[in-house]
XYZ file of N, CA and C in Angstrom:
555
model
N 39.020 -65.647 33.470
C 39.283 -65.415 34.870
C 40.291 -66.451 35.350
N 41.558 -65.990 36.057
C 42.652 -66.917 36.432
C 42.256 -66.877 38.175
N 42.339 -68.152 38.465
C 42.701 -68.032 40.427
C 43.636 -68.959 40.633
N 44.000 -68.671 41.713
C 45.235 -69.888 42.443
C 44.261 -70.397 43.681
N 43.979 -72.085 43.408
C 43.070 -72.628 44.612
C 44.421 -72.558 45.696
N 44.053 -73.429 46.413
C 44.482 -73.985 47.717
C 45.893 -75.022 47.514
N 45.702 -75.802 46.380
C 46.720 -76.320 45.890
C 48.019 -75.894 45.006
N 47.782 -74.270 44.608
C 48.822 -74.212 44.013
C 48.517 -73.712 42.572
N 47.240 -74.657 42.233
C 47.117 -74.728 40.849
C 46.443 -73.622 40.319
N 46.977 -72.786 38.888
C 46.301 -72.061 38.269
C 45.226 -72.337 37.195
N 43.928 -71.721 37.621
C 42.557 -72.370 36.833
C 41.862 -71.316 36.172
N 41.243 -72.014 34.801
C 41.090 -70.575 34.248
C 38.996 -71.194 33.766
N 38.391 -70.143 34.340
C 36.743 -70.051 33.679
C 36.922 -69.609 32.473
N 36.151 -70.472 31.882
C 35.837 -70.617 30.129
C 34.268 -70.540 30.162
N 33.542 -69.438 29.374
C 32.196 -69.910 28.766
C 32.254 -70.415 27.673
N 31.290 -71.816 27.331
C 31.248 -72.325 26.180
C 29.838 -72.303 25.391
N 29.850 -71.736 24.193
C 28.447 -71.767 23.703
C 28.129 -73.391 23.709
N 26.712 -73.893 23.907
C 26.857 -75.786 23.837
C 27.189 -76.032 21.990
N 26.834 -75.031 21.093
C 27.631 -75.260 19.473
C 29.040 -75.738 19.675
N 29.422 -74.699 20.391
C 30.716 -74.847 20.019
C 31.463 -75.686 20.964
N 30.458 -76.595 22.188
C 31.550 -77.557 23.034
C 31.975 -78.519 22.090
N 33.003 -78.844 22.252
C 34.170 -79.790 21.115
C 34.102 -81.275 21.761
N 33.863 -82.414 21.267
C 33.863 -83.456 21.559
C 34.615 -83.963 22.788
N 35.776 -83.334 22.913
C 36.753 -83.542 24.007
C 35.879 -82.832 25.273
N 36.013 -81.940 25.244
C 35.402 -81.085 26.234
C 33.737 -81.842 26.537
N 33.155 -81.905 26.244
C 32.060 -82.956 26.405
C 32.077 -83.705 27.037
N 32.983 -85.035 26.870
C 33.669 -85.951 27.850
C 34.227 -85.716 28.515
N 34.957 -84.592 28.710
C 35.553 -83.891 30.058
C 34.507 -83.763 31.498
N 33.475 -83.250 30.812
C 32.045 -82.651 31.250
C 31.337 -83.964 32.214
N 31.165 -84.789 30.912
C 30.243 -86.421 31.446
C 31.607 -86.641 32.324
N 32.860 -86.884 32.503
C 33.515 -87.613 33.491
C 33.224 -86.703 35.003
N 33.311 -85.401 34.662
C 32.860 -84.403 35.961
C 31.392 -85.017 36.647
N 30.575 -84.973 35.690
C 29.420 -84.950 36.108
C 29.305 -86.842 37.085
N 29.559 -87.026 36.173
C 29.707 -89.233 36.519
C 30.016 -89.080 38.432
N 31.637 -88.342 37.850
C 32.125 -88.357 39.248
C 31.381 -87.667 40.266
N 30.904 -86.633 40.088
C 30.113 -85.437 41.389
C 28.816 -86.159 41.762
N 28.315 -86.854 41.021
C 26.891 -87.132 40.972
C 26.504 -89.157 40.888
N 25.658 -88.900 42.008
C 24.642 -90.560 41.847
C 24.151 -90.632 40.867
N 23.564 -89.778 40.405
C 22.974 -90.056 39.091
C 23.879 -90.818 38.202
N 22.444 -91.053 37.312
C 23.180 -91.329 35.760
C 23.258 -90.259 35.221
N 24.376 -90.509 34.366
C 24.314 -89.292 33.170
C 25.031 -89.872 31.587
N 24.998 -91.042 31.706
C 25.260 -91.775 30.806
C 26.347 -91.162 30.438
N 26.258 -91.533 29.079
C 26.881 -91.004 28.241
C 27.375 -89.729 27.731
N 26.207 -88.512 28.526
C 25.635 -87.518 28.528
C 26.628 -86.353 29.049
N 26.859 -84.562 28.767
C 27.575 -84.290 29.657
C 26.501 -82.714 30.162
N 25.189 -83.722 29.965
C 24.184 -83.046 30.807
C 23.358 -83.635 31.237
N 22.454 -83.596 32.610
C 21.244 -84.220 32.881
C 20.687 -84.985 32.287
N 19.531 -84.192 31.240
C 18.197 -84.247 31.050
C 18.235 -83.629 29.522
N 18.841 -82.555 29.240
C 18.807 -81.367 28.177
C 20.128 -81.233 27.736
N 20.176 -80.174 26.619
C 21.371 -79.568 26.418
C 21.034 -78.448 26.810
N 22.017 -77.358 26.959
C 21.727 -75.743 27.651
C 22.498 -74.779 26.461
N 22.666 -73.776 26.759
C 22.830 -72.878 26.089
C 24.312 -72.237 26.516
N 24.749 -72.271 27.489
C 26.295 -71.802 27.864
C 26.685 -72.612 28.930
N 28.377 -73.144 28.690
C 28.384 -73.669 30.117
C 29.724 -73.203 30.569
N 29.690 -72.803 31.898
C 30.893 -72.335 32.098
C 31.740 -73.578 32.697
N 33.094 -73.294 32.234
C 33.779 -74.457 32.829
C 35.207 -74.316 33.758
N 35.429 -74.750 34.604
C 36.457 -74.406 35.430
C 38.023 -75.320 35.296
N 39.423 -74.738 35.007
C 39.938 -75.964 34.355
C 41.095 -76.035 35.289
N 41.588 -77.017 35.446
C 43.016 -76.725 36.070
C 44.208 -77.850 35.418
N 45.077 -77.132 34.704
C 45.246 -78.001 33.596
C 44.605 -78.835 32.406
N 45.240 -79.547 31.977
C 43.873 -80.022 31.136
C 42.625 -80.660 31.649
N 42.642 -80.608 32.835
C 41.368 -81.073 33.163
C 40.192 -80.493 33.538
N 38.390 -80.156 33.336
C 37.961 -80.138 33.781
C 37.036 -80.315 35.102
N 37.670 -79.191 36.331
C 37.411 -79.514 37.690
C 36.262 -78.862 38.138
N 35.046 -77.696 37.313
C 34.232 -77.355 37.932
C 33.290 -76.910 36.983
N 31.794 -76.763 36.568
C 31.151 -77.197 35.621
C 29.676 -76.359 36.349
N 29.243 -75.656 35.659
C 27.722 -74.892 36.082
C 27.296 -74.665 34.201
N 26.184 -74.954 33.682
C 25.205 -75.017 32.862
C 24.049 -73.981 32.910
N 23.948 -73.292 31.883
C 23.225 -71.570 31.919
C 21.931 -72.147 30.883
N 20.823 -71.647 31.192
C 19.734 -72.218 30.390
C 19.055 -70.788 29.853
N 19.022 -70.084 28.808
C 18.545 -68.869 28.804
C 16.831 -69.314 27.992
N 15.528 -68.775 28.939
C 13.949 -69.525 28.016
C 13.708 -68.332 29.051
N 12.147 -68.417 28.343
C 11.270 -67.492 29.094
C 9.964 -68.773 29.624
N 9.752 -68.395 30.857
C 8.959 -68.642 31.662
C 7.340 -68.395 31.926
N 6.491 -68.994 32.734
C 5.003 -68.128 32.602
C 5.351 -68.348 35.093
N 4.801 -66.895 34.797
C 4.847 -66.526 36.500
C 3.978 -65.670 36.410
N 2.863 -66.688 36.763
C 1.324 -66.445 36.690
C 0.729 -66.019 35.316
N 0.142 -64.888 34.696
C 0.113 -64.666 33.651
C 1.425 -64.350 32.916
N 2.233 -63.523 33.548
C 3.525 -63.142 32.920
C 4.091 -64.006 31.913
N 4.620 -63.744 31.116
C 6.023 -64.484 30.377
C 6.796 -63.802 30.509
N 8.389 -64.647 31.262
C 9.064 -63.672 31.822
C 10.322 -64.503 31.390
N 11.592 -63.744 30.615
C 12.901 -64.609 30.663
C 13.780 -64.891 31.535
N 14.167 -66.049 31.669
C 15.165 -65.932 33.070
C 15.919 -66.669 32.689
N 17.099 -67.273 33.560
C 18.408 -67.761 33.358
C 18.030 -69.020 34.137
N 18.351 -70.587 33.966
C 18.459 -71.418 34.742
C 20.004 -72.172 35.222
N 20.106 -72.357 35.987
C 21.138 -72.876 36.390
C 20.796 -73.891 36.499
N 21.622 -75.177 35.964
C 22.338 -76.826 36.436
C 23.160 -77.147 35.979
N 23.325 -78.607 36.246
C 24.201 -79.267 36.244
C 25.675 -78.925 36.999
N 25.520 -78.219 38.010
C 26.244 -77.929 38.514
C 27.863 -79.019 39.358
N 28.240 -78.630 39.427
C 29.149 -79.955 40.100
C 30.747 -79.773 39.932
N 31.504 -80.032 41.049
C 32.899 -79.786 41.333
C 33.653 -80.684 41.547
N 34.868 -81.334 40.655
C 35.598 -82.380 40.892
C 35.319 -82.674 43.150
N 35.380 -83.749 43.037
C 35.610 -84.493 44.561
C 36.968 -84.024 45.238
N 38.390 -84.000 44.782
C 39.260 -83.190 44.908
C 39.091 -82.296 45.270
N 38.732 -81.327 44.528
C 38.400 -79.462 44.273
C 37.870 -79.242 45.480
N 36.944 -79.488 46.419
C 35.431 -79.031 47.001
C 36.299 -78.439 48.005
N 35.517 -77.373 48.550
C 36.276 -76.482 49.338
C 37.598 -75.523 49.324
N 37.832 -75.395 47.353
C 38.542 -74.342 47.117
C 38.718 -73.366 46.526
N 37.017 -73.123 46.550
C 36.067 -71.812 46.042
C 35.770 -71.914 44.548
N 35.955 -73.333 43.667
C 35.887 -73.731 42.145
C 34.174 -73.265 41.751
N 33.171 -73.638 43.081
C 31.930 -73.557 42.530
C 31.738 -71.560 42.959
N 32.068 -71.564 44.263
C 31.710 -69.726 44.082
C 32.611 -69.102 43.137
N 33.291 -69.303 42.389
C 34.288 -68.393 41.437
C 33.260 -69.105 40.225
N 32.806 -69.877 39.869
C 31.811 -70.378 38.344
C 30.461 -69.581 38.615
N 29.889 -69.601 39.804
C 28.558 -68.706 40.266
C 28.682 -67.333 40.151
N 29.852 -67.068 40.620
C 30.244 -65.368 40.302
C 29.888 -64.956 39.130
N 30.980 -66.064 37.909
C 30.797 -65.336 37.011
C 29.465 -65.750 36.135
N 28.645 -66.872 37.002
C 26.884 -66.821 36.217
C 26.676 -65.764 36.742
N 26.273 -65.206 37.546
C 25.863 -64.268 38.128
C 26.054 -62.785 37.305
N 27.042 -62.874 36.524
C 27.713 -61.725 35.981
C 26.958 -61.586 34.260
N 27.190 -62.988 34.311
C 26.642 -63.077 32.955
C 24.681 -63.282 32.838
N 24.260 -63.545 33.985
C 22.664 -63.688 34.312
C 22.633 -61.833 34.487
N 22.896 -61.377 34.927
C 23.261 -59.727 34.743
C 23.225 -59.283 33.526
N 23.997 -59.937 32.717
C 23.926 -58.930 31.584
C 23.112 -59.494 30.794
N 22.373 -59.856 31.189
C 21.215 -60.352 29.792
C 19.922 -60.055 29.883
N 19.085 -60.185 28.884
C 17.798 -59.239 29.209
C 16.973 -60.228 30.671
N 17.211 -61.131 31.259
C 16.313 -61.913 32.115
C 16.290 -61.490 32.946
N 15.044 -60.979 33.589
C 14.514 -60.723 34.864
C 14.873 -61.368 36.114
N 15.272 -62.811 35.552
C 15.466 -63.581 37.177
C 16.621 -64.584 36.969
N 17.336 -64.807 37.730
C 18.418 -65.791 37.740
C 17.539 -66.909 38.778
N 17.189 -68.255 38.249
C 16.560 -69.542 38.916
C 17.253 -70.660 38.836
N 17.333 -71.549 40.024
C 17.744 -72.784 40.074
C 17.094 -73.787 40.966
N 17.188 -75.012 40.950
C 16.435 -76.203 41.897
C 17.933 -76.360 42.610
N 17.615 -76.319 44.121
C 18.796 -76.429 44.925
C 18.656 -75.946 46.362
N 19.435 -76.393 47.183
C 19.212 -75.644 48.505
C 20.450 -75.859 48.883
N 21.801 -75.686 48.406
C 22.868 -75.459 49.186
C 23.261 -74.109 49.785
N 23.556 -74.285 50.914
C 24.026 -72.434 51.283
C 24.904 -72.120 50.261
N 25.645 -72.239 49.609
C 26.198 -71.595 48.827
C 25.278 -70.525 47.914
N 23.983 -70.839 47.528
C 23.340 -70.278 46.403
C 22.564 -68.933 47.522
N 22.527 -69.359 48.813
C 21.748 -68.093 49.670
C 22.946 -67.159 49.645
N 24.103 -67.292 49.910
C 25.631 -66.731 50.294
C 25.705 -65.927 49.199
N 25.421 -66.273 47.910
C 25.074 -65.122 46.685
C 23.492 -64.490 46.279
N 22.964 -64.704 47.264
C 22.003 -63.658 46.571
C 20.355 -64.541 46.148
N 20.737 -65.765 45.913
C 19.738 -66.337 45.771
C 18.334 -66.429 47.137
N 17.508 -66.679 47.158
C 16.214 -66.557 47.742
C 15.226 -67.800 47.436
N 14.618 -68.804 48.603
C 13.927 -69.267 48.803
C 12.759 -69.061 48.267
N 11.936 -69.954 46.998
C 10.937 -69.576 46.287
C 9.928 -70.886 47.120
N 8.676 -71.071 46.822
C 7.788 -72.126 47.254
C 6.487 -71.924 46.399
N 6.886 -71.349 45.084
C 5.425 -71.352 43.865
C 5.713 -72.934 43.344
N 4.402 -73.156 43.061
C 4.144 -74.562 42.402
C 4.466 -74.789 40.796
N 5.052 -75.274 40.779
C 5.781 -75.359 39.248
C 5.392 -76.384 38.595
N 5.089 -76.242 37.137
C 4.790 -77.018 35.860
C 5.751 -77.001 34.993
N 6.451 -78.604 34.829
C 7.113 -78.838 33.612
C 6.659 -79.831 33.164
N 7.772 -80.711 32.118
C 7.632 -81.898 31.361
C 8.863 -82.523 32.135
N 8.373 -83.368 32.430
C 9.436 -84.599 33.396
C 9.963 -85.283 32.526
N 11.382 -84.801 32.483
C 12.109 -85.952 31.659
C 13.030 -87.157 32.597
N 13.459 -88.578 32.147
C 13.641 -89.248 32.825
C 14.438 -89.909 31.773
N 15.844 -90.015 32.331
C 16.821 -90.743 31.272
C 16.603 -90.556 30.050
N 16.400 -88.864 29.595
C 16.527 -88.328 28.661
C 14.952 -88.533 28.130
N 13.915 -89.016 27.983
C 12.855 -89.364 27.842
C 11.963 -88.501 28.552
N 10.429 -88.068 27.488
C 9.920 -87.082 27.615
C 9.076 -87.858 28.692
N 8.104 -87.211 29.659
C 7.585 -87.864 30.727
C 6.253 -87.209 30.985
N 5.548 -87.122 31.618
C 4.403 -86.601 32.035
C 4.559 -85.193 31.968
N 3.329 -84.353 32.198
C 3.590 -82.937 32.461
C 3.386 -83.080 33.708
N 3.863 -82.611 35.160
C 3.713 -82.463 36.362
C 3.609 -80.709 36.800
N 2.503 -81.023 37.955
C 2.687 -79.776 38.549
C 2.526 -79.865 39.995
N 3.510 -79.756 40.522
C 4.246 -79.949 41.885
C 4.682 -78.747 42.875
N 4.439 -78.333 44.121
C 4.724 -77.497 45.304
C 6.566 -78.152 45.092
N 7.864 -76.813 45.415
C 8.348 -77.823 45.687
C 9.057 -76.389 46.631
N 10.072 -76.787 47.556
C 10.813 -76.237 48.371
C 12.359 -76.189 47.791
N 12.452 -76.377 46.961
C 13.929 -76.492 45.935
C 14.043 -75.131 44.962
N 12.898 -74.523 44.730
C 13.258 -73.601 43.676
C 13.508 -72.301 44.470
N 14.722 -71.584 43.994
C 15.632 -70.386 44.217
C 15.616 -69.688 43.343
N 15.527 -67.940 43.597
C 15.250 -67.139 42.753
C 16.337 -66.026 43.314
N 17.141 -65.364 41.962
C 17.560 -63.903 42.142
C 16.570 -62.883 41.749
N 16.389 -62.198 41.589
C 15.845 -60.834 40.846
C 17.007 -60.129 40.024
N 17.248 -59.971 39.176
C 18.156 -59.329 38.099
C 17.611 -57.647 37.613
N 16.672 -57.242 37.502
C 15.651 -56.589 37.508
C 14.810 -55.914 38.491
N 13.673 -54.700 37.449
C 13.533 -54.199 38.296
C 12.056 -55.824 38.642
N 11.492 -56.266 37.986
C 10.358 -56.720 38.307
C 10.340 -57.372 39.706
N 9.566 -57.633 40.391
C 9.436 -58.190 41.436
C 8.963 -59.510 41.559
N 9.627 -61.097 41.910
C 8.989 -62.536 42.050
C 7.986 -62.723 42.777
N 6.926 -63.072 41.865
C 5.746 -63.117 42.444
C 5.972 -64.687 43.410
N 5.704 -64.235 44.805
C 6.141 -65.917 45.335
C 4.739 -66.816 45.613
N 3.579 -65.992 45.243
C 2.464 -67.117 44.953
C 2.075 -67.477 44.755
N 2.683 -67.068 42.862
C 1.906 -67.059 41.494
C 2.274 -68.450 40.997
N 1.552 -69.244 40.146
C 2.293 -70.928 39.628
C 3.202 -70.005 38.802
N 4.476 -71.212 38.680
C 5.405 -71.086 37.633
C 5.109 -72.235 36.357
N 5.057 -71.655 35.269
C 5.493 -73.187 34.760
C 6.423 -72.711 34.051
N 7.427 -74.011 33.882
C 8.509 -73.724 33.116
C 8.941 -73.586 31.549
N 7.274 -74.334 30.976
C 7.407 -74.357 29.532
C 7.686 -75.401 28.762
N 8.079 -76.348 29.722
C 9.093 -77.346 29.543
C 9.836 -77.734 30.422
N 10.779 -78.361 30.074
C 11.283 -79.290 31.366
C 12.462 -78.500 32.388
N 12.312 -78.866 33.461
C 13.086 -78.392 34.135
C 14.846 -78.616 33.722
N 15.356 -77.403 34.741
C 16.803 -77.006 34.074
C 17.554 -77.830 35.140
């Protein structure tokens, strides 16, 4: 996918399997992330985890916009159900406000579509994620808390952060516990 931001510049979305991100591109990733984010991310050019696809937004050789696809199956209530997670999200400081993160969401969105998962999920509350489709969840969720990469307690926590699409026909149960299986995305 090619766009022309605000500046001029032509940028092209790349999905990357995480096999095949190339050492360069990695560090492309951790300098995005360093910059967008308080966090640490060390060394890292993810959170907590590695993921399974990441789309990347480029404008020239540089990496300016960055969303992380987590494809697992879930428990929502009794169910086991597959869904898509979204993180690590984040847009050069430059970039913001020249549609880098809704043109990377589009095309999750496209690609959370074509896959067998029932639900497209993320921890987040920016309007941007209501503006596509996403929906206000408030089920109590169980993962494994990781913390500077380190495995952590199992927690199970109410939280007001988790967002749900429906991809499917099934319907989100919004009062059923979630757990995630594992650690959050």
């Amino acid at each position: 996918m090619h766009l022309r931001c605000a500046k001029g510049t032509i940028t092209v979305i790349e999905a990357i399997s995480e096999m095949d991100l190339s050492p360069a591109d990695d560090t492309l990733i951790n300098r995005l992330l360093v910059t967008a984010f308080d966090d640490s991310f060390g060394d890292r050019s993810y959170f907590q985890q590695r993921h399974h696809l990441r789309l990347v937004q480029r404008s020239g050789a540089e990496i300016i916009g960055h969303m992380a696809l987590c494809y697992r199956s879930v428990r929502l209530g009794d169910a086991l159900v597959p869904i898509i997670g979204l993180a690590d999200v984040a847009t050069a400081p430059s970039m913001r406000g020249q549609g880098v993160a809704s043109a990377l969401l589009k095309e999750a969105i496209k690609i959370a579509q074509s896959s067998q998962a029932q639900f497209f999920l993320l921890f987040g509350n920016r309007p941007i994620y209501a503006g596509h489709g996403f929906v206000s969840a408030g089920n109590p969720v169980t993962f494994t808390a990781l913390t500077d990469a380190h495995t952590g307690a199992v927690t199970t926590t109410p939280t007001s952060a988790l967002m749900v699409m429906p991809l499917r026909e099934m319907t989100w149960d919004a009062g059923a516990p979630v757990d995630l299986l594992g650690f959050s995305f």
